[in-house]
PDB file of C-alpha atoms in Angstrom:
ATOM      1  CA  MET A  23      -0.034   0.037  -0.061  1.00  0.00           C
ATOM      2  CA  ILE A  24       3.043   2.290  -0.466  1.00  0.00           C
ATOM      3  CA  PRO A  25       3.552   3.849  -3.861  1.00  0.00           C
ATOM      4  CA  ALA A  26       6.873   3.795  -5.773  1.00  0.00           C
ATOM      5  CA  ALA A  27       8.987   6.779  -5.292  1.00  0.00           C
ATOM      6  CA  PHE A  28       8.284   9.817  -7.464  1.00  0.00           C
ATOM      7  CA  ASP A  29       8.939  13.595  -7.864  1.00  0.00           C
ATOM      8  CA  TYR A  30       6.387  16.136  -7.175  1.00  0.00           C
ATOM      9  CA  GLU A  31       5.773  19.260  -9.139  1.00  0.00           C
ATOM     10  CA  ALA A  32       3.287  22.160  -8.514  1.00  0.00           C
ATOM     11  CA  PRO A  33       3.295  24.423 -11.577  1.00  0.00           C
ATOM     12  CA  GLU A  34       1.691  27.937 -11.364  1.00  0.00           C
ATOM     13  CA  SER A  35       0.713  28.225 -14.842  1.00  0.00           C
ATOM     14  CA  LEU A  36      -0.947  25.856 -17.616  1.00  0.00           C
ATOM     15  CA  GLU A  37       2.068  26.451 -19.850  1.00  0.00           C
ATOM     16  CA  GLU A  38       4.417  25.258 -17.173  1.00  0.00           C
ATOM     17  CA  ALA A  39       2.229  22.084 -16.688  1.00  0.00           C
ATOM     18  CA  ILE A  40       2.099  21.262 -20.385  1.00  0.00           C
ATOM     19  CA  ARG A  41       5.851  21.828 -20.506  1.00  0.00           C
ATOM     20  CA  MET A  42       6.615  19.346 -17.725  1.00  0.00           C
ATOM     21  CA  LEU A  43       4.347  16.807 -19.290  1.00  0.00           C
ATOM     22  CA  ARG A  44       6.163  17.071 -22.644  1.00  0.00           C
ATOM     23  CA  GLU A  45       9.691  16.875 -21.030  1.00  0.00           C
ATOM     24  CA  ASN A  46       8.818  13.905 -18.857  1.00  0.00           C
ATOM     25  CA  GLY A  47       6.878  11.783 -21.312  1.00  0.00           C
ATOM     26  CA  GLU A  48       4.876   8.782 -20.332  1.00  0.00           C
ATOM     27  CA  ASP A  49       6.414   8.843 -16.905  1.00  0.00           C
ATOM     28  CA  ALA A  50       4.527  11.897 -15.888  1.00  0.00           C
ATOM     29  CA  LYS A  51       0.974  12.041 -14.616  1.00  0.00           C
ATOM     30  CA  LEU A  52      -1.234  14.961 -13.803  1.00  0.00           C
ATOM     31  CA  LEU A  53      -2.808  15.146 -10.191  1.00  0.00           C
ATOM     32  CA  ALA A  54      -6.238  16.785  -9.801  1.00  0.00           C
ATOM     33  CA  GLY A  55      -8.096  15.542  -6.798  1.00  0.00           C
ATOM     34  CA  GLY A  56      -6.106  12.380  -6.772  1.00  0.00           C
ATOM     35  CA  HIS A  57      -9.007  10.020  -5.833  1.00  0.00           C
ATOM     36  CA  SER A  58      -8.435   7.894  -9.020  1.00  0.00           C
ATOM     37  CA  LEU A  59      -4.625   8.027  -9.355  1.00  0.00           C
ATOM     38  CA  LEU A  60      -3.432   7.628  -6.001  1.00  0.00           C
ATOM     39  CA  PRO A  61      -5.241   4.298  -5.175  1.00  0.00           C
ATOM     40  CA  LEU A  62      -3.743   2.765  -8.279  1.00  0.00           C
ATOM     41  CA  MET A  63      -0.331   4.079  -7.187  1.00  0.00           C
ATOM     42  CA  LYS A  64      -0.654   2.444  -3.718  1.00  0.00           C
ATOM     43  CA  LEU A  65      -1.497  -0.866  -5.351  1.00  0.00           C
ATOM     44  CA  ARG A  66       1.638  -0.446  -7.748  1.00  0.00           C
ATOM     45  CA  LEU A  67      -0.837  -0.501 -10.737  1.00  0.00           C
ATOM     46  CA  ALA A  68       0.483   2.858 -11.702  1.00  0.00           C
ATOM     47  CA  ALA A  69       4.041   4.110 -11.058  1.00  0.00           C
ATOM     48  CA  PRO A  70       4.621   7.546 -12.566  1.00  0.00           C
ATOM     49  CA  THR A  71       7.942   9.015 -11.765  1.00  0.00           C
ATOM     50  CA  VAL A  72       6.661  12.505 -11.808  1.00  0.00           C
ATOM     51  CA  LEU A  73       3.285  13.968 -10.411  1.00  0.00           C
ATOM     52  CA  ILE A  74       2.297  17.389 -11.727  1.00  0.00           C
ATOM     53  CA  ASP A  75      -0.299  18.914  -9.180  1.00  0.00           C
ATOM     54  CA  LEU A  76      -2.736  21.315 -11.005  1.00  0.00           C
ATOM     55  CA  ARG A  77      -3.981  22.859  -7.927  1.00  0.00           C
ATOM     56  CA  ARG A  78      -1.988  26.211  -8.042  1.00  0.00           C
ATOM     57  CA  ILE A  79      -3.025  26.910 -11.739  1.00  0.00           C
ATOM     58  CA  PRO A  80      -5.408  29.766 -12.062  1.00  0.00           C
ATOM     59  CA  GLY A  81      -8.588  29.637 -14.240  1.00  0.00           C
ATOM     60  CA  LEU A  82      -9.461  25.889 -13.762  1.00  0.00           C
ATOM     61  CA  HIS A  83     -12.213  26.285 -11.194  1.00  0.00           C
ATOM     62  CA  GLY A  84     -15.811  27.676 -11.257  1.00  0.00           C
ATOM     63  CA  ILE A  85     -19.307  27.163 -12.782  1.00  0.00           C
ATOM     64  CA  GLN A  86     -20.900  29.703 -15.192  1.00  0.00           C
ATOM     65  CA  ARG A  87     -23.858  29.530 -17.627  1.00  0.00           C
ATOM     66  CA  GLU A  88     -22.958  30.804 -21.001  1.00  0.00           C
ATOM     67  CA  ASN A  89     -24.915  30.749 -24.363  1.00  0.00           C
ATOM     68  CA  GLY A  90     -27.096  27.722 -23.488  1.00  0.00           C
ATOM     69  CA  SER A  91     -24.394  25.553 -21.811  1.00  0.00           C
ATOM     70  CA  TRP A  92     -22.731  25.282 -18.379  1.00  0.00           C
ATOM     71  CA  ARG A  93     -19.055  25.936 -18.412  1.00  0.00           C
ATOM     72  CA  VAL A  94     -17.357  24.041 -15.576  1.00  0.00           C
ATOM     73  CA  GLY A  95     -13.697  24.532 -14.718  1.00  0.00           C
ATOM     74  CA  ALA A  96     -11.896  21.129 -14.787  1.00  0.00           C
ATOM     75  CA  MET A  97     -10.594  21.556 -11.134  1.00  0.00           C
ATOM     76  CA  THR A  98     -14.144  22.044  -9.984  1.00  0.00           C
ATOM     77  CA  ARG A  99     -14.878  19.677  -7.179  1.00  0.00           C
ATOM     78  CA  HIS A 100     -17.565  17.174  -6.941  1.00  0.00           C
ATOM     79  CA  ALA A 101     -19.012  18.939  -3.889  1.00  0.00           C
ATOM     80  CA  ASP A 102     -19.395  22.285  -5.876  1.00  0.00           C
ATOM     81  CA  LEU A 103     -21.320  20.284  -8.551  1.00  0.00           C
ATOM     82  CA  GLU A 104     -23.570  18.755  -5.871  1.00  0.00           C
ATOM     83  CA  GLU A 105     -24.298  22.059  -4.465  1.00  0.00           C
ATOM     84  CA  THR A 106     -25.212  23.710  -7.972  1.00  0.00           C
ATOM     85  CA  LYS A 107     -28.653  22.252  -8.253  1.00  0.00           C
ATOM     86  CA  GLU A 108     -29.141  24.164 -11.436  1.00  0.00           C
ATOM     87  CA  LEU A 109     -26.983  21.576 -13.134  1.00  0.00           C
ATOM     88  CA  GLY A 110     -29.707  19.069 -12.852  1.00  0.00           C
ATOM     89  CA  VAL A 111     -28.543  15.506 -13.386  1.00  0.00           C
ATOM     90  CA  VAL A 112     -24.916  16.567 -13.083  1.00  0.00           C
ATOM     91  CA  SER A 113     -25.612  17.775  -9.570  1.00  0.00           C
ATOM     92  CA  ARG A 114     -27.775  14.643  -8.861  1.00  0.00           C
ATOM     93  CA  ALA A 115     -24.913  12.231  -9.925  1.00  0.00           C
ATOM     94  CA  ALA A 116     -22.254  14.183  -8.216  1.00  0.00           C
ATOM     95  CA  SER A 117     -24.235  14.010  -4.881  1.00  0.00           C
ATOM     96  CA  LEU A 118     -23.955  10.041  -5.106  1.00  0.00           C
ATOM     97  CA  ILE A 119     -20.306   9.912  -5.738  1.00  0.00           C
ATOM     98  CA  ALA A 120     -18.506   8.034  -2.784  1.00  0.00           C
ATOM     99  CA  ASP A 121     -18.635  10.005   0.456  1.00  0.00           C
ATOM    100  CA  GLN A 122     -18.360  13.586   1.322  1.00  0.00           C
ATOM    101  CA  GLN A 123     -14.672  13.444   1.916  1.00  0.00           C
ATOM    102  CA  VAL A 124     -14.074  12.261  -1.655  1.00  0.00           C
ATOM    103  CA  ARG A 125     -16.573  14.843  -2.951  1.00  0.00           C
ATOM    104  CA  HIS A 126     -14.623  17.478  -1.469  1.00  0.00           C
ATOM    105  CA  ARG A 127     -11.345  16.467  -3.147  1.00  0.00           C
ATOM    106  CA  GLY A 128     -12.223  14.789  -6.323  1.00  0.00           C
ATOM    107  CA  THR A 129     -12.703  16.990  -9.567  1.00  0.00           C
ATOM    108  CA  ILE A 130     -14.793  16.608 -12.700  1.00  0.00           C
ATOM    109  CA  GLY A 131     -11.826  17.051 -14.918  1.00  0.00           C
ATOM    110  CA  GLY A 132      -9.916  14.322 -13.176  1.00  0.00           C
ATOM    111  CA  SER A 133     -12.811  11.901 -13.358  1.00  0.00           C
ATOM    112  CA  LEU A 134     -13.290  12.446 -17.035  1.00  0.00           C
ATOM    113  CA  ALA A 135      -9.722  12.265 -17.869  1.00  0.00           C
ATOM    114  CA  HIS A 136      -9.214   8.998 -15.943  1.00  0.00           C
ATOM    115  CA  GLY A 137     -12.120   7.467 -17.989  1.00  0.00           C
ATOM    116  CA  ASP A 138     -13.175   4.753 -15.634  1.00  0.00           C
ATOM    117  CA  PRO A 139     -16.474   3.205 -16.859  1.00  0.00           C
ATOM    118  CA  ALA A 140     -17.654   2.729 -13.282  1.00  0.00           C
ATOM    119  CA  SER A 141     -17.493   6.429 -12.473  1.00  0.00           C
ATOM    120  CA  ASP A 142     -20.675   8.411 -12.438  1.00  0.00           C
ATOM    121  CA  LEU A 143     -19.705  11.434 -14.497  1.00  0.00           C
ATOM    122  CA  PRO A 144     -18.547  10.067 -17.751  1.00  0.00           C
ATOM    123  CA  ALA A 145     -22.031   8.363 -18.500  1.00  0.00           C
ATOM    124  CA  VAL A 146     -23.590  11.551 -17.540  1.00  0.00           C
ATOM    125  CA  LEU A 147     -21.347  13.623 -19.838  1.00  0.00           C
ATOM    126  CA  LEU A 148     -22.136  11.060 -22.660  1.00  0.00           C
ATOM    127  CA  ALA A 149     -25.937  11.356 -22.038  1.00  0.00           C
ATOM    128  CA  THR A 150     -25.923  15.127 -22.028  1.00  0.00           C
ATOM    129  CA  GLU A 151     -23.731  15.148 -25.128  1.00  0.00           C
ATOM    130  CA  GLY A 152     -21.250  17.449 -23.382  1.00  0.00           C
ATOM    131  CA  GLU A 153     -17.665  18.039 -24.354  1.00  0.00           C
ATOM    132  CA  VAL A 154     -14.227  18.760 -22.923  1.00  0.00           C
ATOM    133  CA  THR A 155     -11.646  21.542 -23.832  1.00  0.00           C
ATOM    134  CA  ALA A 156      -8.101  20.398 -23.578  1.00  0.00           C
ATOM    135  CA  ARG A 157      -4.809  22.324 -24.088  1.00  0.00           C
ATOM    136  CA  GLY A 158      -1.310  20.739 -24.953  1.00  0.00           C
ATOM    137  CA  SER A 159       1.684  21.421 -26.977  1.00  0.00           C
ATOM    138  CA  GLY A 160      -0.420  21.351 -30.210  1.00  0.00           C
ATOM    139  CA  GLY A 161      -2.697  24.034 -29.023  1.00  0.00           C
ATOM    140  CA  GLN A 162      -6.353  23.847 -27.773  1.00  0.00           C
ATOM    141  CA  ARG A 163      -9.070  21.558 -28.967  1.00  0.00           C
ATOM    142  CA  THR A 164     -12.606  20.517 -28.136  1.00  0.00           C
ATOM    143  CA  ILE A 165     -13.408  16.728 -27.644  1.00  0.00           C
ATOM    144  CA  ALA A 166     -17.151  15.603 -27.738  1.00  0.00           C
ATOM    145  CA  ALA A 167     -18.083  13.135 -25.194  1.00  0.00           C
ATOM    146  CA  ALA A 168     -18.952  10.532 -27.915  1.00  0.00           C
ATOM    147  CA  GLU A 169     -15.170  10.737 -28.921  1.00  0.00           C
ATOM    148  CA  LEU A 170     -13.593  11.138 -25.609  1.00  0.00           C
ATOM    149  CA  PHE A 171     -13.954   7.556 -24.171  1.00  0.00           C
ATOM    150  CA  GLN A 172     -11.962   5.072 -26.242  1.00  0.00           C
ATOM    151  CA  GLY A 173     -11.330   1.942 -23.979  1.00  0.00           C
ATOM    152  CA  TYR A 174     -10.923   0.854 -20.424  1.00  0.00           C
ATOM    153  CA  LEU A 175      -9.226   3.807 -18.642  1.00  0.00           C
ATOM    154  CA  THR A 176      -8.260   5.191 -22.089  1.00  0.00           C
ATOM    155  CA  THR A 177      -9.300   8.545 -23.544  1.00  0.00           C
ATOM    156  CA  ALA A 178      -8.622  10.605 -26.642  1.00  0.00           C
ATOM    157  CA  LEU A 179      -6.586  13.027 -24.681  1.00  0.00           C
ATOM    158  CA  ALA A 180      -2.878  13.126 -25.724  1.00  0.00           C
ATOM    159  CA  HIS A 181      -0.182  12.685 -23.049  1.00  0.00           C
ATOM    160  CA  ASP A 182       0.681  16.323 -22.925  1.00  0.00           C
ATOM    161  CA  GLU A 183      -2.997  17.563 -22.832  1.00  0.00           C
ATOM    162  CA  VAL A 184      -4.621  19.129 -19.881  1.00  0.00           C
ATOM    163  CA  VAL A 185      -8.424  19.206 -19.557  1.00  0.00           C
ATOM    164  CA  THR A 186      -9.260  22.915 -18.828  1.00  0.00           C
ATOM    165  CA  GLU A 187     -12.975  23.025 -18.867  1.00  0.00           C
ATOM    166  CA  VAL A 188     -16.147  20.863 -19.321  1.00  0.00           C
ATOM    167  CA  ARG A 189     -19.272  22.054 -21.295  1.00  0.00           C
ATOM    168  CA  ILE A 190     -22.493  20.713 -20.604  1.00  0.00           C
ATOM    169  CA  PRO A 191     -25.725  21.764 -22.489  1.00  0.00           C
ATOM    170  CA  THR A 192     -28.300  23.364 -19.988  1.00  0.00           C
ATOM    171  CA  LEU A 193     -30.932  20.851 -21.403  1.00  0.00           C
ATOM    172  CA  ASP A 194     -33.912  23.328 -20.808  1.00  0.00           C
ATOM    173  CA  GLY A 195     -37.258  21.510 -21.188  1.00  0.00           C
ATOM    174  CA  TYR A 196     -35.783  18.095 -20.278  1.00  0.00           C
ATOM    175  CA  GLY A 197     -36.715  15.929 -17.335  1.00  0.00           C
ATOM    176  CA  VAL A 198     -33.989  14.071 -15.654  1.00  0.00           C
ATOM    177  CA  GLY A 199     -33.578  10.960 -13.807  1.00  0.00           C
ATOM    178  CA  TYR A 200     -30.583   9.107 -12.224  1.00  0.00           C
ATOM    179  CA  GLU A 201     -30.398   5.662 -10.566  1.00  0.00           C
ATOM    180  CA  LYS A 202     -27.391   3.857  -9.151  1.00  0.00           C
ATOM    181  CA  PHE A 203     -26.875   0.533  -7.543  1.00  0.00           C
ATOM    182  CA  THR A 204     -24.122  -0.197  -5.038  1.00  0.00           C
ATOM    183  CA  ARG A 205     -23.452  -2.772  -2.317  1.00  0.00           C
ATOM    184  CA  ARG A 206     -22.519   0.255   0.096  1.00  0.00           C
ATOM    185  CA  ALA A 207     -23.409   3.795  -0.476  1.00  0.00           C
ATOM    186  CA  GLU A 208     -19.801   4.870  -0.960  1.00  0.00           C
ATOM    187  CA  ASP A 209     -18.992   2.033  -3.420  1.00  0.00           C
ATOM    188  CA  TRP A 210     -18.456   2.283  -7.239  1.00  0.00           C
ATOM    189  CA  ALA A 211     -21.692   1.659  -9.074  1.00  0.00           C
ATOM    190  CA  MET A 212     -22.482  -1.834  -9.937  1.00  0.00           C
ATOM    191  CA  VAL A 213     -24.578  -0.233 -12.588  1.00  0.00           C
ATOM    192  CA  GLY A 214     -25.671   3.404 -12.902  1.00  0.00           C
ATOM    193  CA  VAL A 215     -28.213   4.957 -15.400  1.00  0.00           C
ATOM    194  CA  CYS A 216     -28.641   8.523 -16.374  1.00  0.00           C
ATOM    195  CA  ALA A 217     -31.872   9.398 -18.228  1.00  0.00           C
ATOM    196  CA  LEU A 218     -32.982  12.556 -20.047  1.00  0.00           C
ATOM    197  CA  VAL A 219     -36.565  13.013 -21.584  1.00  0.00           C
ATOM    198  CA  LYS A 220     -37.947  15.811 -23.495  1.00  0.00           C
ATOM    199  CA  LYS A 221     -41.761  15.742 -24.083  1.00  0.00           C
ATOM    200  CA  ALA A 222     -43.423  16.886 -27.329  1.00  0.00           C
ATOM    201  CA  GLY A 223     -46.495  19.010 -27.331  1.00  0.00           C
ATOM    202  CA  ASP A 224     -48.769  15.871 -27.608  1.00  0.00           C
ATOM    203  CA  GLY A 225     -47.137  14.330 -24.628  1.00  0.00           C
ATOM    204  CA  SER A 226     -45.022  11.930 -26.453  1.00  0.00           C
ATOM    205  CA  CYS A 227     -41.241  11.572 -26.288  1.00  0.00           C
ATOM    206  CA  GLU A 228     -39.508  14.083 -28.540  1.00  0.00           C
ATOM    207  CA  ASP A 229     -36.100  13.015 -27.238  1.00  0.00           C
ATOM    208  CA  GLY A 230     -34.790  10.465 -24.981  1.00  0.00           C
ATOM    209  CA  ARG A 231     -31.118   9.957 -23.873  1.00  0.00           C
ATOM    210  CA  ILE A 232     -29.805   7.096 -21.609  1.00  0.00           C
ATOM    211  CA  GLY A 233     -26.239   6.877 -20.301  1.00  0.00           C
ATOM    212  CA  LEU A 234     -25.037   3.550 -18.729  1.00  0.00           C
ATOM    213  CA  THR A 235     -22.237   3.207 -16.145  1.00  0.00           C
ATOM    214  CA  HIS A 236     -20.194   0.083 -15.674  1.00  0.00           C
ATOM    215  CA  MET A 237     -21.814  -1.718 -18.598  1.00  0.00           C
ATOM    216  CA  GLY A 238     -18.776  -2.206 -20.781  1.00  0.00           C
ATOM    217  CA  SER A 239     -15.097  -1.126 -21.010  1.00  0.00           C
ATOM    218  CA  THR A 240     -16.343   2.468 -21.574  1.00  0.00           C
ATOM    219  CA  PRO A 241     -19.553   4.470 -20.625  1.00  0.00           C
ATOM    220  CA  LEU A 242     -22.401   3.691 -23.007  1.00  0.00           C
ATOM    221  CA  ARG A 243     -25.439   5.078 -24.462  1.00  0.00           C
ATOM    222  CA  ALA A 244     -28.365   2.696 -24.434  1.00  0.00           C
ATOM    223  CA  THR A 245     -29.236   3.406 -28.018  1.00  0.00           C
ATOM    224  CA  ALA A 246     -31.732   0.615 -28.580  1.00  0.00           C
ATOM    225  CA  ALA A 247     -33.822   1.809 -25.543  1.00  0.00           C
ATOM    226  CA  GLU A 248     -33.476   5.354 -26.866  1.00  0.00           C
ATOM    227  CA  ASP A 249     -34.844   4.550 -30.265  1.00  0.00           C
ATOM    228  CA  ALA A 250     -37.654   2.548 -28.678  1.00  0.00           C
ATOM    229  CA  LEU A 251     -38.633   5.644 -26.556  1.00  0.00           C
ATOM    230  CA  ARG A 252     -38.588   8.473 -29.141  1.00  0.00           C
ATOM    231  CA  GLY A 253     -41.895   9.215 -30.815  1.00  0.00           C
ATOM    232  CA  HIS A 254     -43.983   7.043 -28.335  1.00  0.00           C
ATOM    233  CA  ALA A 255     -46.314   8.029 -25.589  1.00  0.00           C
ATOM    234  CA  LEU A 256     -44.528   8.653 -22.222  1.00  0.00           C
ATOM    235  CA  ASP A 257     -46.589   6.147 -20.101  1.00  0.00           C
ATOM    236  CA  ALA A 258     -45.535   3.365 -17.882  1.00  0.00           C
ATOM    237  CA  ASP A 259     -46.118   0.687 -20.596  1.00  0.00           C
ATOM    238  CA  SER A 260     -43.977   2.447 -23.114  1.00  0.00           C
ATOM    239  CA  ILE A 261     -41.075   3.195 -20.740  1.00  0.00           C
ATOM    240  CA  ALA A 262     -41.156  -0.429 -19.534  1.00  0.00           C
ATOM    241  CA  ARG A 263     -40.954  -1.756 -23.119  1.00  0.00           C
ATOM    242  CA  ALA A 264     -37.987   0.678 -23.960  1.00  0.00           C
ATOM    243  CA  ALA A 265     -36.288  -0.173 -20.794  1.00  0.00           C
ATOM    244  CA  GLU A 266     -36.314  -3.903 -21.613  1.00  0.00           C
ATOM    245  CA  GLN A 267     -33.740  -3.001 -24.447  1.00  0.00           C
ATOM    246  CA  ALA A 268     -31.375  -0.940 -22.285  1.00  0.00           C
ATOM    247  CA  ALA A 269     -28.819  -3.799 -22.071  1.00  0.00           C
ATOM    248  CA  GLU A 270     -28.611  -4.532 -25.919  1.00  0.00           C
ATOM    249  CA  GLY A 271     -25.127  -4.405 -27.092  1.00  0.00           C
ATOM    250  CA  THR A 272     -23.524  -4.102 -23.599  1.00  0.00           C
ATOM    251  CA  GLU A 273     -20.695  -6.192 -22.319  1.00  0.00           C
ATOM    252  CA  PRO A 274     -20.618  -5.618 -18.430  1.00  0.00           C
ATOM    253  CA  PRO A 275     -17.707  -7.242 -16.601  1.00  0.00           C
ATOM    254  CA  GLY A 276     -18.384  -9.938 -14.234  1.00  0.00           C
ATOM    255  CA  ASP A 277     -16.871  -9.454 -10.715  1.00  0.00           C
ATOM    256  CA  LEU A 278     -17.235 -10.437  -7.041  1.00  0.00           C
ATOM    257  CA  ASN A 279     -20.473  -8.324  -6.874  1.00  0.00           C
ATOM    258  CA  ALA A 280     -22.378  -9.629  -9.667  1.00  0.00           C
ATOM    259  CA  THR A 281     -22.384 -11.740 -12.882  1.00  0.00           C
ATOM    260  CA  PRO A 282     -22.693 -10.046 -16.256  1.00  0.00           C
ATOM    261  CA  GLU A 283     -26.410 -11.212 -16.647  1.00  0.00           C
ATOM    262  CA  TYR A 284     -27.221  -9.806 -13.277  1.00  0.00           C
ATOM    263  CA  LYS A 285     -25.882  -6.448 -14.333  1.00  0.00           C
ATOM    264  CA  ARG A 286     -27.979  -6.565 -17.394  1.00  0.00           C
ATOM    265  CA  HIS A 287     -30.988  -7.073 -15.191  1.00  0.00           C
ATOM    266  CA  LEU A 288     -30.021  -4.176 -13.206  1.00  0.00           C
ATOM    267  CA  ALA A 289     -29.514  -1.950 -16.308  1.00  0.00           C
ATOM    268  CA  ARG A 290     -33.066  -2.850 -17.433  1.00  0.00           C
ATOM    269  CA  THR A 291     -34.631  -2.119 -13.924  1.00  0.00           C
ATOM    270  CA  LEU A 292     -32.711   1.067 -13.228  1.00  0.00           C
ATOM    271  CA  THR A 293     -33.345   2.457 -16.765  1.00  0.00           C
ATOM    272  CA  ARG A 294     -37.188   2.012 -16.263  1.00  0.00           C
ATOM    273  CA  ARG A 295     -36.922   3.793 -12.809  1.00  0.00           C
ATOM    274  CA  ALA A 296     -34.705   6.619 -14.356  1.00  0.00           C
ATOM    275  CA  LEU A 297     -36.977   7.001 -17.334  1.00  0.00           C
ATOM    276  CA  MET A 298     -40.228   7.075 -15.089  1.00  0.00           C
ATOM    277  CA  GLU A 299     -38.554   9.770 -12.877  1.00  0.00           C
ATOM    278  CA  ALA A 300     -37.438  11.870 -15.973  1.00  0.00           C
ATOM    279  CA  ALA A 301     -40.986  11.625 -17.489  1.00  0.00           C
ATOM    280  CA  GLY A 302     -42.509  12.740 -14.248  1.00  0.00           C
ATOM    281  CA  LEU A 303     -44.401   9.516 -13.651  1.00  0.00           C
TER     282      LEU A 303
END
């Protein structure tokens, strides 16, 4: 439970952090909240020789509403997301991350950059169709959520890129639901579901989006269930039929907590509950 030896750096500018990443190559890792990286280091599953702490860099914190979206600084902590109820499902999901101590240290940028499919926020970003902004040696670019998560703990971020902000649509007119199943309150999700529903004028589903946590090597959209929902009445029967397709195309990992088939059962059940909440039923 003791990590390998490493050097520690705390740059005071984004440019300095990028330079350190470039100079140290794959041996360097960024430190945001640390609640994803440090446990891996203690288990010797990660052994960076240099940690670059982002806490002194200005401009990476805060939440503002701008032009139909929320701009969230990458170093904004889960507790701040939880307290900003206007963020809707993002606030709801953040409130269920681990325990209060973790929420006061963990950051949105760190969680998304780590790309753990069992984390809450990656699937939420995917369902809301948000995006991240990153800066590196090659300049600044924007990466859509659908392109960010590429494999288990693997994202589209280059090694010398730093996530600077997250953009999340305000989703005005959408109802939201979030369901998460754990053995204990502070555990990783066995399965989590983020649901967004927009009603048409006749009461049918104009748009429905469903993000799945821990149902594959990356966060996923339950596209079959989404397709079954759109254009249909938002009643208990229609939602139940759509939710039955929530696990289509998924490959959840089996573990000590549950078999893949049980996780598929959870996905269907939690999707129905989240959609019912999002539809106001």
